[in-house]
Short mmCIF file of C-alpha atoms in Angstrom, two decimals:
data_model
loop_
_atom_site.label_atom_id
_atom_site.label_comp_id
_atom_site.label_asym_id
_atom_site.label_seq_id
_atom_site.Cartn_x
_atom_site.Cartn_y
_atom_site.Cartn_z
CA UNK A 1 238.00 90.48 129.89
CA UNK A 2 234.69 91.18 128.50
CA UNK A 3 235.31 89.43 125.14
CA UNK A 4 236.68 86.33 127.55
CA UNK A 5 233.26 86.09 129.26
CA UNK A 6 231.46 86.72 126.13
CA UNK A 7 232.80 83.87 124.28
CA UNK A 8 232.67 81.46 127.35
CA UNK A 9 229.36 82.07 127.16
CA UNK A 10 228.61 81.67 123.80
CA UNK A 11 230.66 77.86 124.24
CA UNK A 12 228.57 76.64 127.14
CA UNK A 13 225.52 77.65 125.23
CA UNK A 14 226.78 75.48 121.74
CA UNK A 15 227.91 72.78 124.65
CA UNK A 16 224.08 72.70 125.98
CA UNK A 17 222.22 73.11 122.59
CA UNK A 18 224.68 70.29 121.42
CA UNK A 19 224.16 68.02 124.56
CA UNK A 20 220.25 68.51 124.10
CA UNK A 21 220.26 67.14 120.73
CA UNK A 22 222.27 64.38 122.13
CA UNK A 23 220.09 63.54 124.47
CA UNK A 24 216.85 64.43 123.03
CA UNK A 25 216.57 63.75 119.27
CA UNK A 26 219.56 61.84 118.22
CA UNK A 27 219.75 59.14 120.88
CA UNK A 28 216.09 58.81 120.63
CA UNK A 29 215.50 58.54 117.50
CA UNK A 30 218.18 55.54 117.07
CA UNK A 31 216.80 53.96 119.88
CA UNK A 32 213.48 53.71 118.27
CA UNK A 33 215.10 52.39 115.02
CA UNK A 34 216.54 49.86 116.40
CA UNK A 35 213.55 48.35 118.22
CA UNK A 36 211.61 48.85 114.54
CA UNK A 37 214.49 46.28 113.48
CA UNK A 38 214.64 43.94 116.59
CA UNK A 39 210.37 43.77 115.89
CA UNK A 40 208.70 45.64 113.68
CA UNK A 41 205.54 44.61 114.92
CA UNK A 42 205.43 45.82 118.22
CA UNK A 43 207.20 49.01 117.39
CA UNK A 44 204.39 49.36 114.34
CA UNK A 45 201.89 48.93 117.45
CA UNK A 46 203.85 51.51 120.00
CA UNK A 47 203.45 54.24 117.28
CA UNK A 48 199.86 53.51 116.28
CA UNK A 49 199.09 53.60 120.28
CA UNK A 50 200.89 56.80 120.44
CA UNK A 51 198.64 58.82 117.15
CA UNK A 52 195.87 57.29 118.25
CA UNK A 53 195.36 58.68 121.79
CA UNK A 54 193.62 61.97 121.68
CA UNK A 55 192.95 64.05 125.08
CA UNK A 56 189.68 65.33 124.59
CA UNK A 57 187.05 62.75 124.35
CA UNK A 58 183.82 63.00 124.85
CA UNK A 59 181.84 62.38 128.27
CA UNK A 60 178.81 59.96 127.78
CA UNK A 61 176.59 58.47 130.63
CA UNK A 62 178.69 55.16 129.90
CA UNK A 63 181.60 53.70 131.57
CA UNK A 64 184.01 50.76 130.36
CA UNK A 65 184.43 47.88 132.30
CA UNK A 66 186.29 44.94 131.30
CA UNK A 67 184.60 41.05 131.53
CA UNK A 68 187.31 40.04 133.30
CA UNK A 69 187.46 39.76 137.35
CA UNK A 70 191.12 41.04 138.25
CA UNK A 71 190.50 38.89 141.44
CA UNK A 72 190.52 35.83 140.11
CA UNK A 73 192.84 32.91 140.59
CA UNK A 74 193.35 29.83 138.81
CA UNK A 75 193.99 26.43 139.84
CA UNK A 76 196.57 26.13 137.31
CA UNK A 77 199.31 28.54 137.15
CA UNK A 78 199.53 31.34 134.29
CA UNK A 79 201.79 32.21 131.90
CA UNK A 80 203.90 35.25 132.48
CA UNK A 81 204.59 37.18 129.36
CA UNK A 82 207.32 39.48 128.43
CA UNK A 83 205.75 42.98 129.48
CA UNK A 84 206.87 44.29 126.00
CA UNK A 85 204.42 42.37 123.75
CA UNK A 86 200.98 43.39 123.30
CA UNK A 87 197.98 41.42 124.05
CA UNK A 88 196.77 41.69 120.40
CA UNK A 89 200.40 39.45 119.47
CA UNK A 90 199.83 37.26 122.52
CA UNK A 91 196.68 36.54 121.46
CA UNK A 92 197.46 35.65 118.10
CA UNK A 93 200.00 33.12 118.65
CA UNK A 94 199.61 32.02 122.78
CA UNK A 95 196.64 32.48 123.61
CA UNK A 96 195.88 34.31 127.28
CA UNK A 97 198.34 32.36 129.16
CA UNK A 98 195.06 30.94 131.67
CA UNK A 99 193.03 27.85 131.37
CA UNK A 100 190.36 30.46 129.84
CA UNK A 101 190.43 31.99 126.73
CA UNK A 102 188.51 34.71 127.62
CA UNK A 103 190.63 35.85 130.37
CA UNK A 104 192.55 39.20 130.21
CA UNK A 105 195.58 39.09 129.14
CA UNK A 106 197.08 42.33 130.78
CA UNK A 107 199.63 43.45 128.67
CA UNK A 108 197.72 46.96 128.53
CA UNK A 109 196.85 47.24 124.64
CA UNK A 110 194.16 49.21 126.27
CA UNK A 111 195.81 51.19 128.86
CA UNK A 112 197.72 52.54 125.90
CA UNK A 113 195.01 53.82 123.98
CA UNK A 114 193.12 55.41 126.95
CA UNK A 115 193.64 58.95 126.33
CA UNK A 116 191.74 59.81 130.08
CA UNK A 117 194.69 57.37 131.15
CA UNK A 118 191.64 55.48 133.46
CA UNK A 119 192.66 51.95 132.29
CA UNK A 120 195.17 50.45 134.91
CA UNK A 121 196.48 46.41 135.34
CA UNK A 122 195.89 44.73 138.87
CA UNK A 123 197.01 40.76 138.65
CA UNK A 124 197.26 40.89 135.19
CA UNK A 125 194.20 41.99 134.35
CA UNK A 126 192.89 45.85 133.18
CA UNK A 127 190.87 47.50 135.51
CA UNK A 128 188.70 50.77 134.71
CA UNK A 129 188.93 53.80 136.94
CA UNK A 130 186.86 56.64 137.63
CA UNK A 131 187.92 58.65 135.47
CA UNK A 132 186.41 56.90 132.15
CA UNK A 133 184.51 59.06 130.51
CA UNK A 134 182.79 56.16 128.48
CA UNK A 135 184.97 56.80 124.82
CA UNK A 136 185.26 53.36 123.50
CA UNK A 137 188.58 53.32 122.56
CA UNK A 138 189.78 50.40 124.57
CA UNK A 139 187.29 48.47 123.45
CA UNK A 140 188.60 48.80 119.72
CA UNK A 141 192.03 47.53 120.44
CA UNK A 142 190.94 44.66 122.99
CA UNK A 143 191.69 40.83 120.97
CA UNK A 144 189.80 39.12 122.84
CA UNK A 145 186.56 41.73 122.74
CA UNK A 146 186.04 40.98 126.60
CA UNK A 147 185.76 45.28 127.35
CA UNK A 148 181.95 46.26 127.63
CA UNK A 149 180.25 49.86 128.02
CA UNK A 150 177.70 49.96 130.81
CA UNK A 151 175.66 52.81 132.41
CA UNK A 152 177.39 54.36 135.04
CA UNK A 153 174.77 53.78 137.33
CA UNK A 154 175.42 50.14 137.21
CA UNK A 155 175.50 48.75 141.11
CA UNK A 156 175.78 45.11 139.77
CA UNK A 157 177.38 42.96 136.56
CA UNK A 158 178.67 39.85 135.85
CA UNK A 159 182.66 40.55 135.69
CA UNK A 160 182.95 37.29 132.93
CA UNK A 161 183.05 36.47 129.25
CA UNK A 162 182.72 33.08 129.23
CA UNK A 163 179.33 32.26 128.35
CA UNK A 164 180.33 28.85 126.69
CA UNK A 165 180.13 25.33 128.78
CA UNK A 166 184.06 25.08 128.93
CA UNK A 167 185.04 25.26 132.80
CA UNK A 168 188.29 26.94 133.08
CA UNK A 169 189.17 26.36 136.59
CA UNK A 170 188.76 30.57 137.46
CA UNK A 171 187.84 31.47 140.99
CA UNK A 172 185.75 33.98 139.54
CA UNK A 173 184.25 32.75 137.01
CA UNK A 174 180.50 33.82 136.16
CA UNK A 175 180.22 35.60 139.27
CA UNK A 176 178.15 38.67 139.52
CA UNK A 177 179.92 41.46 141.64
CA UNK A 178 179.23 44.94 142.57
CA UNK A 179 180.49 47.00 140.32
CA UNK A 180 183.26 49.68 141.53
CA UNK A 181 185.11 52.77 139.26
CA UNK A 182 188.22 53.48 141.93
CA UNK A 183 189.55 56.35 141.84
CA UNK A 184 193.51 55.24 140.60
CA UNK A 185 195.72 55.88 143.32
CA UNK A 186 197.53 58.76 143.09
CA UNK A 187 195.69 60.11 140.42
CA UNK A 188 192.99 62.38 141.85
CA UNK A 189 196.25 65.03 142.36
CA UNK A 190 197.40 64.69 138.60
CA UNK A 191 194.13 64.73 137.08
CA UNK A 192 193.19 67.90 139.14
CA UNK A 193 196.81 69.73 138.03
CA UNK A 194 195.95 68.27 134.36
CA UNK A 195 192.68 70.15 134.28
CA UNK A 196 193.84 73.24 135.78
CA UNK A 197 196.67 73.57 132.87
CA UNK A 198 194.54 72.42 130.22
CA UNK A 199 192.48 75.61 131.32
CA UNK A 200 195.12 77.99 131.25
CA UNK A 201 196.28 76.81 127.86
CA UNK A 202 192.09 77.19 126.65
CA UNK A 203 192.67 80.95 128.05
#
């Protein structure tokens, strides 16, 4: 009886540690080979995101903020791209998908290399949250170069990067608005649980 119960055991433990490498390394790793076939470009650019973000950064009197009014409209309508691409491939061969070329193209190349995660997209364009702690990284990785630091003080700015005399038909364009770091929503929680366990694991 004993020897019965020891060896079911000792299957539904070489059933789990089986069905974990299933699900866990051998599934995804094919999975990720096969989108480096489909298009090795954007795969290239999924793993650079992911070695490139880094947790601790350093906090600086500076916040990001991207020259690009997420309120805007246009007269004409934009392109929708395929949520898989990255802006830096858009912008090579498409452009922005707008009647400006300096508008954000909001396929998140710089939500992915936040590593405060403070970078979100509201009608196709990034925004910049609180939680910023002024690193610079999304500006590295932004095509079009339209992601500024600022003092965090900063009450007002002009949310535009179009400083040339083309008129690109955007409801926003060279408008100066007050400038506004919200909190993400739903974030305060996480963040707060975040720092707590990053503690713990310092201890």
């Amino acid at each position: 009886m004993i020897l019965s119960i020891i060896l079911l055991v000792i299957v539904v433990l070489i059933a789990a540690i089986l069905l974990m490498f299933l699900f866990y390394i051998l599934f995804p790793s094919i999975h990720n080979q096969n989108k480096i076939k489909e298009n090795p470009i954007l795969a290239d650019n999924e793993i650079n995101y992911i070695h490139s973000v880094k947790v601790d950064s350093e906090i600086t009197d500076m916040k990001a903020i991207v020259l690009c009014s997420c309120n805007k409209n246009f007269e004409i309508k934009r392109k929708i791209f395929n949520e898989s691409y990255s802006c830096a491939l858009v912008s090579k061969y498409s452009g922005t998908g707008t009647p400006c070329k300096f508008s954000c193209i909001g396929l998140g190349d710089c939500k992915k290399s936040c590593p405060q995660h403070a970078v979100y997209i509201k009608n196709n364009t990034a925004v910049i949250s609180n939680q910023c702690t002024g690193c610079g990284k999304c500006i590295d990785v932004c095509p079009l170069h339209i992601i500024r630091l600022i003092p965090k003080n900063t009450k007002e700015y002009t949310l535009c990067a179009n400083k040339s005399d083309e008129k690109s038909g955007c409801s926003e364009e060279l408008k100066t608005q007050k400038v506004v770091w919200n909190e993400k929503k739903y974030f305060k929680i996480w963040a707060t649980c975040y720092r707590m366990f990053k503690n713990i694991i310092k201890k």
